[in-house]
C-alpha cells in the first residue's frame, strides 16, 4: 500500500517535503510519493478532474492525499472517500467529488476535528497527512461514516468540457474522459478548430491536435510546440466538440 500526494503546493519550496516527512514520521513502513504538486492553485473545481483521473491509476487499497485547499483554517471540514477500493483524504470543498461521481461504489467519512495545536494554515501536513497515514498503515479511519460530502454535492458535471491543467510542455488537459468523446470529432476552443491525433508526431510541426492521454483524458497538444501558446487555451477555457 502507498500514499500519493496531489496538491497545488508547487514544484518549489518546502511544503511537499514537509508533508512527505510527516507521512514518514507517522507511517515509516508506507511508501509515499508526490504524484502531482502543481494542480491549479486555489482551484478545487478544476483540480477535482485531475484527482479523479490520477486516482484511477493507483492500486486498489492505496491512499491519495489531496490538498487544494483555499479555505484552510475556515469552518470547512475534512473528509475521507473510498471510491472503488481507493482511499481519498482531503478538504470538503468539492476536490473529491468527481472521483466519487465516476466510481461505481463509494463510502464517505467525516474526519475528526484537528488535534489541539494543529496549524491553522497547514492542514495538509498536520491534519490530512496523519489521517492518510493511519489508513495506509493500520486501516483505521480517523472519523465517522456519513452519507456524502457534509457540504453537499456541488453539481459539478462528471465530465467537464474545459481545460483543467497545463503541463510543463504546454499541453492542455481537459476534464473530459476520452472514452466519452467521439474519436473522429474536432474540438473548438475560442474559434480554433483542433482535429484528433494519436501521437505527438502525427501532424506537422506546429500543428495542434487532441488525443486520449495516458490518464484517459482528452488532451490538446502541438507537435514540437505549446498548445497554451494558442489564443484562448488556458485553464478554464471551454472546449466544444464539432
Rosetta silent file (secondary structure, phi, psi, omega in degrees, C-alpha in Angstrom):
SEQUENCE: XXXXXXXXXXXXXXXXXXXXXXXXXXXXXXXXXXXXXXXXXXXXXXXXXXXXXXXXXXXXXXXXXXXXXXXXXXXXXXXXXXXXXXXXXXXXXXXXXXXXXXXXXXXXXXXXXXXXXXXXXXXXXXXXXXXXXXXXXXXXXXXXXXXXXXXXXXXXXXXXXXXXXXXXXXXXXXXXXXXXXXXXXXXXXXXXXXXXXXXXXXXXXXXXXXXXXXXXXXXXXXXXXXXXXXXXXXXXXXXXXX
SCORE:     score description
SCORE:     0.000 S_00000001
   1 L     0.000  141.467 -178.393    0.000    0.000    0.000 S_00000001
   2 E  -133.490  163.464  174.552    1.226    3.502   -0.855 S_00000001
   3 E  -115.351  134.078 -177.676    0.238    7.134   -0.323 S_00000001
   4 E  -122.558  127.313 -179.536    0.132    9.509   -3.295 S_00000001
   5 E   -92.831  133.559  167.697    0.045   13.308   -2.930 S_00000001
   6 E  -125.819  113.925 -173.842   -1.980   15.564   -5.238 S_00000001
   7 E  -142.592  170.493  170.932   -1.523   19.210   -4.258 S_00000001
   8 L  -109.260   27.915 -175.887   -1.210   22.755   -5.514 S_00000001
   9 L   -69.300  -20.263 -178.559    1.904   23.345   -3.405 S_00000001
  10 L    93.517  166.178 -176.468    4.065   23.986   -6.453 S_00000001
  11 L   -88.507   -5.112  177.325    7.317   22.481   -7.658 S_00000001
  12 L  -122.207  163.175  176.993    9.470   24.702   -5.435 S_00000001
  13 L    94.111  175.968 -169.465    9.514   25.362   -1.718 S_00000001
  14 L   -90.669   -7.682 -163.368    9.290   23.167    1.395 S_00000001
  15 H   -67.132  -45.950  177.948    5.614   22.207    1.531 S_00000001
  16 H   -61.851  -42.850  179.071    5.611   18.892   -0.342 S_00000001
  17 H   -62.065  -38.356  179.087    8.733   17.830    1.531 S_00000001
  18 H   -65.482  -39.284  177.770    7.179   18.701    4.875 S_00000001
  19 H   -66.379  -44.421  178.442    4.125   16.576    4.126 S_00000001
  20 H   -61.306  -38.376  178.115    6.275   13.650    2.996 S_00000001
  21 H   -64.478  -39.875  178.686    8.345   13.983    6.168 S_00000001
  22 H   -66.461  -39.870  177.427    5.177   13.905    8.304 S_00000001
  23 H   -61.777  -40.445  178.578    3.960   10.825    6.471 S_00000001
  24 H   -64.510  -40.258  178.651    7.282    9.115    7.150 S_00000001
  25 H   -62.801  -42.335 -176.265    7.042   10.016   10.833 S_00000001
  26 H   -77.372  -34.726 -174.800    3.503    8.660   11.082 S_00000001
  27 L  -147.300   73.596 -174.711    3.965    5.556    8.907 S_00000001
  28 L   -64.089  -17.601 -179.111    7.632    4.859    8.081 S_00000001
  29 L   -86.285   -5.415 -175.840    6.764    1.475    6.584 S_00000001
  30 L  -104.409  128.617  176.541    4.461    3.007    3.927 S_00000001
  31 E   -71.047  138.627  179.447    5.847    4.373    0.654 S_00000001
  32 E  -133.229  139.218 -175.005    4.739    7.936   -0.114 S_00000001
  33 E  -135.085  148.869  168.385    5.095    9.825   -3.383 S_00000001
  34 E   -89.428  107.832 -176.381    4.354   13.272   -4.742 S_00000001
  35 E   -84.516  -40.945  179.926    2.131   12.435   -7.715 S_00000001
  36 E  -152.035  119.698 -176.988    1.153   15.994   -8.706 S_00000001
  37 L  -111.459   -3.134 -177.711    2.388   19.159   -6.983 S_00000001
  38 L  -126.911   44.423  169.963    1.173   21.837   -9.394 S_00000001
  39 L   -59.138  157.364 -178.464   -2.562   21.311   -9.610 S_00000001
  40 L   -52.758  120.904 -171.665   -4.398   24.558  -10.462 S_00000001
  41 L   -64.474  136.466  177.936   -3.721   26.801   -7.476 S_00000001
  42 L    59.122   25.169 -167.906   -6.667   27.678   -5.204 S_00000001
  43 L  -132.476   77.474  179.561   -8.922   25.804   -7.663 S_00000001
  44 H   -62.825  -31.485 -175.255  -10.636   22.683   -6.263 S_00000001
  45 H   -63.123  -54.845  179.891  -13.115   22.559   -9.163 S_00000001
  46 H   -69.661  -35.298  179.722  -10.625   22.047  -11.981 S_00000001
  47 H   -64.966  -27.025 -177.648   -8.297   20.037   -9.747 S_00000001
  48 H   -60.212  -31.809 -179.607  -11.119   17.593   -8.978 S_00000001
  49 H   -75.338  -27.203  173.727  -10.918   16.176  -12.502 S_00000001
  50 H   -73.736  -40.893  176.214   -7.198   15.525  -12.070 S_00000001
  51 H   -56.884  -45.722 -179.390   -7.833   13.800   -8.734 S_00000001
  52 H   -64.476  -44.386 -176.775  -10.339   11.516  -10.445 S_00000001
  53 H   -67.322  -47.602 -178.880   -8.062   10.772  -13.427 S_00000001
  54 H   -72.584  -29.197  178.538   -4.892   10.107  -11.462 S_00000001
  55 H   -64.293  -31.345 -179.769   -6.799    8.229   -8.787 S_00000001
  56 L   -65.684  -22.174 -174.006   -7.912    5.619  -11.296 S_00000001
  57 L   -91.857   -9.767  179.519   -4.289    4.655  -11.940 S_00000001
  58 L   -86.135  163.470 -177.106   -3.213    3.839   -8.375 S_00000001
  59 L   -70.043  147.749  172.969   -3.598    0.393   -6.898 S_00000001
  60 L   -58.956  132.819 -176.376   -6.770   -0.630   -5.119 S_00000001
  61 L    99.005  -18.883  178.699   -6.166   -0.036   -1.415 S_00000001
  62 L   -73.056  164.009 -176.792   -3.791    2.885   -1.963 S_00000001
  63 E  -117.060  132.700  171.952   -4.416    6.325   -0.438 S_00000001
  64 E  -107.365  120.038  177.094   -4.486    9.641   -2.268 S_00000001
  65 E   -95.808  109.607 -168.659   -3.777   12.643   -0.058 S_00000001
  66 E  -114.973  118.417 -176.368   -5.403   15.544   -1.920 S_00000001
  67 E  -135.302   95.255  164.370   -4.812   19.139   -0.849 S_00000001
  68 L  -128.229   99.923 -156.977   -6.060   22.053   -2.910 S_00000001
  69 L  -140.319   68.729 -179.853   -7.492   23.993   -0.044 S_00000001
  70 L   -64.682  -16.061  178.905   -8.008   27.754   -0.323 S_00000001
  71 L   -95.438   18.490 -179.148  -10.372   27.553    2.670 S_00000001
  72 L   -53.808  133.242  178.953   -7.749   26.138    5.034 S_00000001
  73 L    90.148   -9.750  177.643   -8.468   27.222    8.596 S_00000001
  74 L   -86.673 -168.152 -177.346  -12.129   28.048    7.953 S_00000001
  75 L   -77.918   -4.403  178.251  -15.147   26.045    9.084 S_00000001
  76 L   -60.302  148.802 -173.538  -14.884   23.639    6.135 S_00000001
  77 L  -102.998  174.916  174.828  -14.374   20.087    7.330 S_00000001
  78 E  -104.302  147.432 -176.451  -12.102   17.214    6.338 S_00000001
  79 E  -136.880  161.626  173.594  -13.408   14.099    4.644 S_00000001
  80 E  -127.343  135.269  177.132  -12.377   10.616    3.561 S_00000001
  81 E  -122.729  134.455  166.194  -13.727    8.909    0.457 S_00000001
  82 E  -110.269  116.488 -177.706  -13.407    5.289   -0.549 S_00000001
  83 E  -121.183  109.015 -179.082  -14.113    5.019   -4.279 S_00000001
  84 L    52.502   38.522  174.379  -13.942    1.526   -5.764 S_00000001
  85 L    90.762   -6.095  176.873  -11.435    0.496   -3.104 S_00000001
  86 E  -101.451  140.391 -175.699   -9.131    3.515   -3.388 S_00000001
  87 E   -99.147  139.859  176.750   -8.925    5.959   -0.493 S_00000001
  88 E  -129.525  132.875  179.150   -9.003    9.755   -0.833 S_00000001
  89 E  -126.025  133.934  178.850   -8.330   12.193    2.023 S_00000001
  90 E   175.083 -169.970 -179.452   -8.786   15.951    1.812 S_00000001
  91 E   -78.868  153.930  178.594  -10.950   19.004    2.456 S_00000001
  92 L   -87.810   71.902  179.587  -14.693   19.043    1.875 S_00000001
  93 L  -129.835   18.638 -179.221  -14.589   21.629   -0.901 S_00000001
  94 L    97.296  -10.136 -174.302  -15.516   19.513   -3.911 S_00000001
  95 L   -59.943  -31.259 -177.290  -11.986   18.265   -4.561 S_00000001
  96 L   -99.769   -2.276 -170.377  -13.024   14.614   -4.129 S_00000001
  97 H   -65.088  -42.493 -175.648  -16.478   14.903   -5.668 S_00000001
  98 H   -69.531  -37.196  175.260  -15.655   13.918   -9.268 S_00000001
  99 H   -58.228  -39.045  178.016  -13.750   10.827   -8.154 S_00000001
 100 H   -68.772  -41.335 -179.494  -16.904    9.773   -6.333 S_00000001
 101 H   -62.440  -36.478 -175.030  -19.129   10.513   -9.327 S_00000001
 102 L   -87.288   -1.187 -179.685  -17.001    8.408  -11.642 S_00000001
 103 L   -94.935  158.750  176.835  -16.840    5.433   -9.246 S_00000001
 104 L   -87.550  -33.739 -177.883  -19.279    2.558   -9.020 S_00000001
 105 L  -133.311  126.213 -176.918  -19.101    2.120   -5.241 S_00000001
 106 E  -133.453  150.125  170.862  -18.402    4.905   -2.728 S_00000001
 107 E  -138.899  147.740 -176.475  -18.293    5.404    1.023 S_00000001
 108 E  -125.073  149.155  171.744  -17.711    8.645    2.930 S_00000001
 109 E  -133.913  144.790  169.863  -16.336    9.587    6.350 S_00000001
 110 E   -93.614  120.424 -178.762  -16.247   12.884    8.210 S_00000001
 111 E   -65.629  145.580  169.819  -12.771   13.358    9.691 S_00000001
 112 L   -59.586  154.628 -179.732  -12.423   14.017   13.388 S_00000001
 113 L   -60.488  153.642  178.708  -11.577   17.630   14.196 S_00000001
 114 L   -58.939  147.557  178.263   -7.903   18.640   14.057 S_00000001
 115 L   -64.970  153.159  176.861   -5.891   17.954   17.165 S_00000001
 116 L   -57.215  132.679 -179.549   -5.237   20.812   19.559 S_00000001
 117 L    93.195   -2.201  177.409   -2.226   22.801   18.376 S_00000001
 118 L   -64.142  138.025  177.840   -2.700   21.973   14.692 S_00000001
 119 L   -58.172  139.212  177.208   -1.506   24.745   12.418 S_00000001
 120 L   -75.457  -15.094 -173.249   -4.345   26.889   11.075 S_00000001
 121 L  -119.533    2.818 -178.934   -2.621   27.200    7.698 S_00000001
 122 L  -138.853   59.554  178.564   -1.104   23.763    7.034 S_00000001
 123 H   -66.371  -26.197  177.172   -3.844   21.172    7.434 S_00000001
 124 H   -56.892  -42.414  179.798   -2.246   19.130    4.655 S_00000001
 125 H   -80.479  -45.474 -165.847    0.697   18.347    6.948 S_00000001
 126 H   -94.708  -17.010 -177.276   -0.928   18.426   10.374 S_00000001
 127 H  -122.228  -56.489 -175.395   -4.428   17.006    9.826 S_00000001
 128 H   -72.371  -38.151 -179.475   -4.824   15.239    6.488 S_00000001
 129 H   -62.455  -48.663  176.845   -1.385   13.577    6.405 S_00000001
 130 H   -60.145  -35.026  178.258   -1.812   11.758    9.758 S_00000001
 131 H   -66.010  -43.043  178.230   -5.281   10.637    8.646 S_00000001
 132 H   -64.948  -40.214  179.985   -3.900    9.289    5.364 S_00000001
 133 H   -64.171  -38.344  179.807   -1.027    7.574    7.183 S_00000001
 134 H   -64.965  -42.089  178.451   -3.410    5.851    9.587 S_00000001
 135 H   -62.326  -45.957 -176.064   -5.494    4.441    6.739 S_00000001
 136 H   -68.552  -34.775 -173.165   -2.418    3.214    4.884 S_00000001
 137 H   -92.927  -34.018 -174.833   -0.676    1.703    7.898 S_00000001
 138 H  -126.124  -12.683 -175.660   -3.493    0.321   10.056 S_00000001
 139 L    82.239    2.119 -178.648   -6.704    0.658    8.047 S_00000001
 140 L   -82.847  134.143  174.112   -8.139    2.981   10.687 S_00000001
 141 L  -102.628  123.249 -178.956  -10.188    5.954    9.537 S_00000001
 142 L   -81.973   66.700 -177.863   -9.993    8.894   11.934 S_00000001
 143 E  -177.278 -171.743 -178.393  -13.644    9.799   11.501 S_00000001
 144 E  -122.444  144.117  179.637  -17.269    8.712   11.363 S_00000001
 145 E   -61.303  145.301  176.386  -19.265    7.323    8.435 S_00000001
 146 E  -144.271  168.402 -173.777  -21.582    9.754    6.684 S_00000001
 147 L   -79.854  -17.451 -178.053  -23.975    9.670    3.724 S_00000001
 148 L   175.726 -174.219  178.236  -21.975   12.001    1.499 S_00000001
 149 L   -55.237  126.778 -177.817  -19.918   15.188    1.499 S_00000001
 150 L   -56.588  -32.566  179.413  -21.081   17.180    4.544 S_00000001
 151 L   -79.576   -5.595  179.956  -21.231   20.387    2.477 S_00000001
 152 L    88.313  161.292  178.741  -23.425   18.614   -0.092 S_00000001
 153 L   -69.909  142.919 -177.227  -22.925   17.908   -3.767 S_00000001
 154 L   -95.484   -4.081  178.030  -21.904   20.925   -5.843 S_00000001
 155 L    76.574   17.151  176.817  -23.483   19.773   -9.071 S_00000001
 156 L   -68.990  142.144 -178.013  -20.209   19.669  -10.995 S_00000001
 157 L   -68.303  154.694  178.250  -20.517   17.536  -14.146 S_00000001
 158 L   -65.155  -35.403  173.331  -18.992   14.084  -14.259 S_00000001
 159 L  -122.877  132.576 -175.983  -17.049   15.176  -17.359 S_00000001
 160 E  -110.792  120.534 -179.878  -16.019   18.827  -17.715 S_00000001
 161 E   -84.814   60.590  177.599  -15.657   20.355  -21.186 S_00000001
 162 E  -144.797  158.066  169.401  -12.954   22.767  -20.059 S_00000001
 163 E   -71.137  130.920 -178.499   -9.169   22.865  -19.849 S_00000001
 164 E  -115.159  -12.547 -175.319   -8.234   21.824  -16.313 S_00000001
 165 E  -163.446  139.215  172.434   -4.411   21.723  -16.410 S_00000001
 166 E  -113.584  123.415 -177.116   -1.437   22.956  -18.453 S_00000001
 167 L   -90.538 -176.715 -176.124    1.638   20.767  -18.137 S_00000001
 168 L   -56.642  -31.214 -177.607    5.355   21.555  -18.430 S_00000001
 169 L   -89.255   -1.171 -177.016    5.244   21.185  -22.225 S_00000001
 170 L    87.489    5.026  176.070    2.238   23.450  -22.660 S_00000001
 171 L   -70.182  144.906 -174.328   -0.132   20.545  -23.288 S_00000001
 172 E  -112.884  107.772  174.928   -3.690   21.259  -22.166 S_00000001
 173 E   -80.445  144.218  174.658   -5.572   18.528  -20.310 S_00000001
 174 E  -109.600  171.953  176.015   -9.341   18.740  -20.231 S_00000001
 175 E   -90.224   17.543  179.758  -11.863   17.352  -17.786 S_00000001
 176 E   -97.882  127.968  170.405  -13.287   15.080  -20.481 S_00000001
 177 E   -73.582  130.834 -173.890  -12.682   11.355  -20.371 S_00000001
 178 H   -60.554  -30.527 -178.382  -11.595   10.376  -23.867 S_00000001
 179 H   -67.408  -15.764 -179.915  -13.912    7.382  -23.927 S_00000001
 180 H   -94.397    0.559 -176.116  -16.862    9.801  -23.751 S_00000001
 181 L  -116.550  130.502  177.573  -15.762   11.791  -26.841 S_00000001
 182 L   -55.375  132.986 -173.680  -16.197   10.545  -30.435 S_00000001
 183 L   -64.549  -21.427 -176.391  -12.762    9.590  -31.745 S_00000001
 184 L  -105.477    9.514 -177.528  -13.291   11.467  -35.026 S_00000001
 185 L   -80.488  154.100  170.254  -14.708   14.744  -33.712 S_00000001
 186 L   -96.210  144.146  175.630  -12.950   18.093  -33.995 S_00000001
 187 E   -97.262  155.443  175.515  -12.650   20.270  -30.929 S_00000001
 188 E  -129.243  126.512  172.557  -13.190   24.021  -30.806 S_00000001
 189 E  -128.596  109.992  176.123  -11.533   26.355  -28.324 S_00000001
 190 L    52.685   40.213  176.799  -12.256   30.037  -28.780 S_00000001
 191 L    90.376   -7.497  175.920  -12.601   29.621  -32.548 S_00000001
 192 E   -90.398  123.714 -179.849   -9.571   27.366  -33.040 S_00000001
 193 E   -91.924  130.835 -173.423  -10.503   24.062  -34.649 S_00000001
 194 E  -130.087  117.859 -179.231   -8.450   21.099  -33.431 S_00000001
 195 L   -87.325  170.464 -178.878   -8.617   17.674  -35.037 S_00000001
 196 E   -79.721  155.741  174.088   -7.839   14.292  -33.491 S_00000001
 197 L  -147.831  176.529 -178.474   -4.445   12.607  -33.497 S_00000001
 198 L  -117.669  -37.804 -179.514   -2.847    9.566  -31.944 S_00000001
 199 L  -136.715  166.138 -176.299    0.781   10.502  -31.206 S_00000001
 200 H   -61.453  -32.909 -176.944    2.784   13.730  -30.998 S_00000001
 201 H   -89.931   13.329 -176.555    4.414   13.162  -34.384 S_00000001
 202 H   -68.693  -29.719 -178.072    1.089   12.524  -36.138 S_00000001
 203 L  -116.425  177.477  177.740    0.965   16.039  -37.626 S_00000001
 204 L   -68.740  152.043  175.473    3.372   18.575  -39.000 S_00000001
 205 L   -52.827  133.733 -179.102    5.489   20.560  -36.508 S_00000001
 206 L    90.040   -4.533 -177.699    3.397   23.385  -35.100 S_00000001
 207 L   -90.878  126.786  177.230    0.090   21.643  -35.818 S_00000001
 208 E   -80.052  153.260  176.353   -2.347   21.304  -32.889 S_00000001
 209 E  -159.108  165.804  173.213   -4.308   18.114  -32.294 S_00000001
 210 E  -119.526  155.883 -176.714   -6.118   16.335  -29.495 S_00000001
 211 E  -155.658  159.682  171.938   -5.592   12.794  -28.290 S_00000001
 212 E   -74.518  117.759 -176.405   -6.504   10.436  -25.414 S_00000001
 213 L   -81.558  179.989 -172.403   -3.695   10.964  -22.942 S_00000001
 214 L   -68.721  -12.562  177.344   -2.076    8.337  -20.739 S_00000001
 215 L  -105.725    9.537  174.779   -4.552    9.028  -17.931 S_00000001
 216 L    87.610    7.168 -179.894   -7.606    8.685  -20.144 S_00000001
 217 E   -98.778  154.219  169.714   -8.364   12.393  -20.565 S_00000001
 218 E   -71.127  125.471 -178.949   -8.763   14.416  -23.737 S_00000001
 219 E  -129.423  143.598 -179.222   -5.557   16.450  -24.081 S_00000001
 220 E  -109.319  130.894 -178.149   -4.585   19.113  -26.594 S_00000001
 221 E  -138.109  168.913  173.891   -1.000   19.319  -27.827 S_00000001
 222 E  -128.134  129.263  178.930    1.089   20.854  -30.594 S_00000001
 223 L   -61.183  116.806 -179.718    3.745   18.819  -32.359 S_00000001
 224 L    56.444   36.414  178.317    7.052   20.311  -31.169 S_00000001
 225 L  -154.031 -167.255 -176.914    5.238   23.318  -29.784 S_00000001
 226 L  -121.147  124.427  176.846    2.999   24.545  -26.971 S_00000001
 227 H   -66.319  -31.929 -177.603   -0.774   24.307  -27.010 S_00000001
 228 H   -74.239   -1.489  172.844   -1.015   27.067  -24.415 S_00000001
 229 H   -84.174  -10.573  177.434    0.516   29.474  -26.955 S_00000001
 230 L   -78.716  133.070 -179.522   -2.743   29.277  -28.941 S_00000001
 231 L   -53.449  130.212  175.338   -5.080   32.161  -28.150 S_00000001
 232 L    94.304  -12.676 -178.951   -7.744   31.142  -25.687 S_00000001
 233 L   -89.671  108.225  178.153   -6.093   27.970  -24.364 S_00000001
 234 L  -159.368  167.719  177.812   -5.774   28.299  -20.590 S_00000001
 235 L   -59.030  127.728 -177.596   -7.231   26.682  -17.506 S_00000001
 236 L   100.406  -12.311  179.127  -10.977   27.234  -17.638 S_00000001
 237 L   -63.087  136.453 -177.986  -11.197   27.535  -21.436 S_00000001
 238 E   -81.395  136.686 -178.321  -14.379   25.943  -22.750 S_00000001
 239 L  -111.796  125.372  175.807  -13.973   23.019  -25.153 S_00000001
 240 E  -108.321  153.461  176.831  -16.589   22.284  -27.795 S_00000001
 241 E  -111.043  118.587 -176.134  -16.988   19.160  -29.949 S_00000001
 242 L   -89.032    0.000    0.000  -17.784   19.923  -33.576 S_00000001
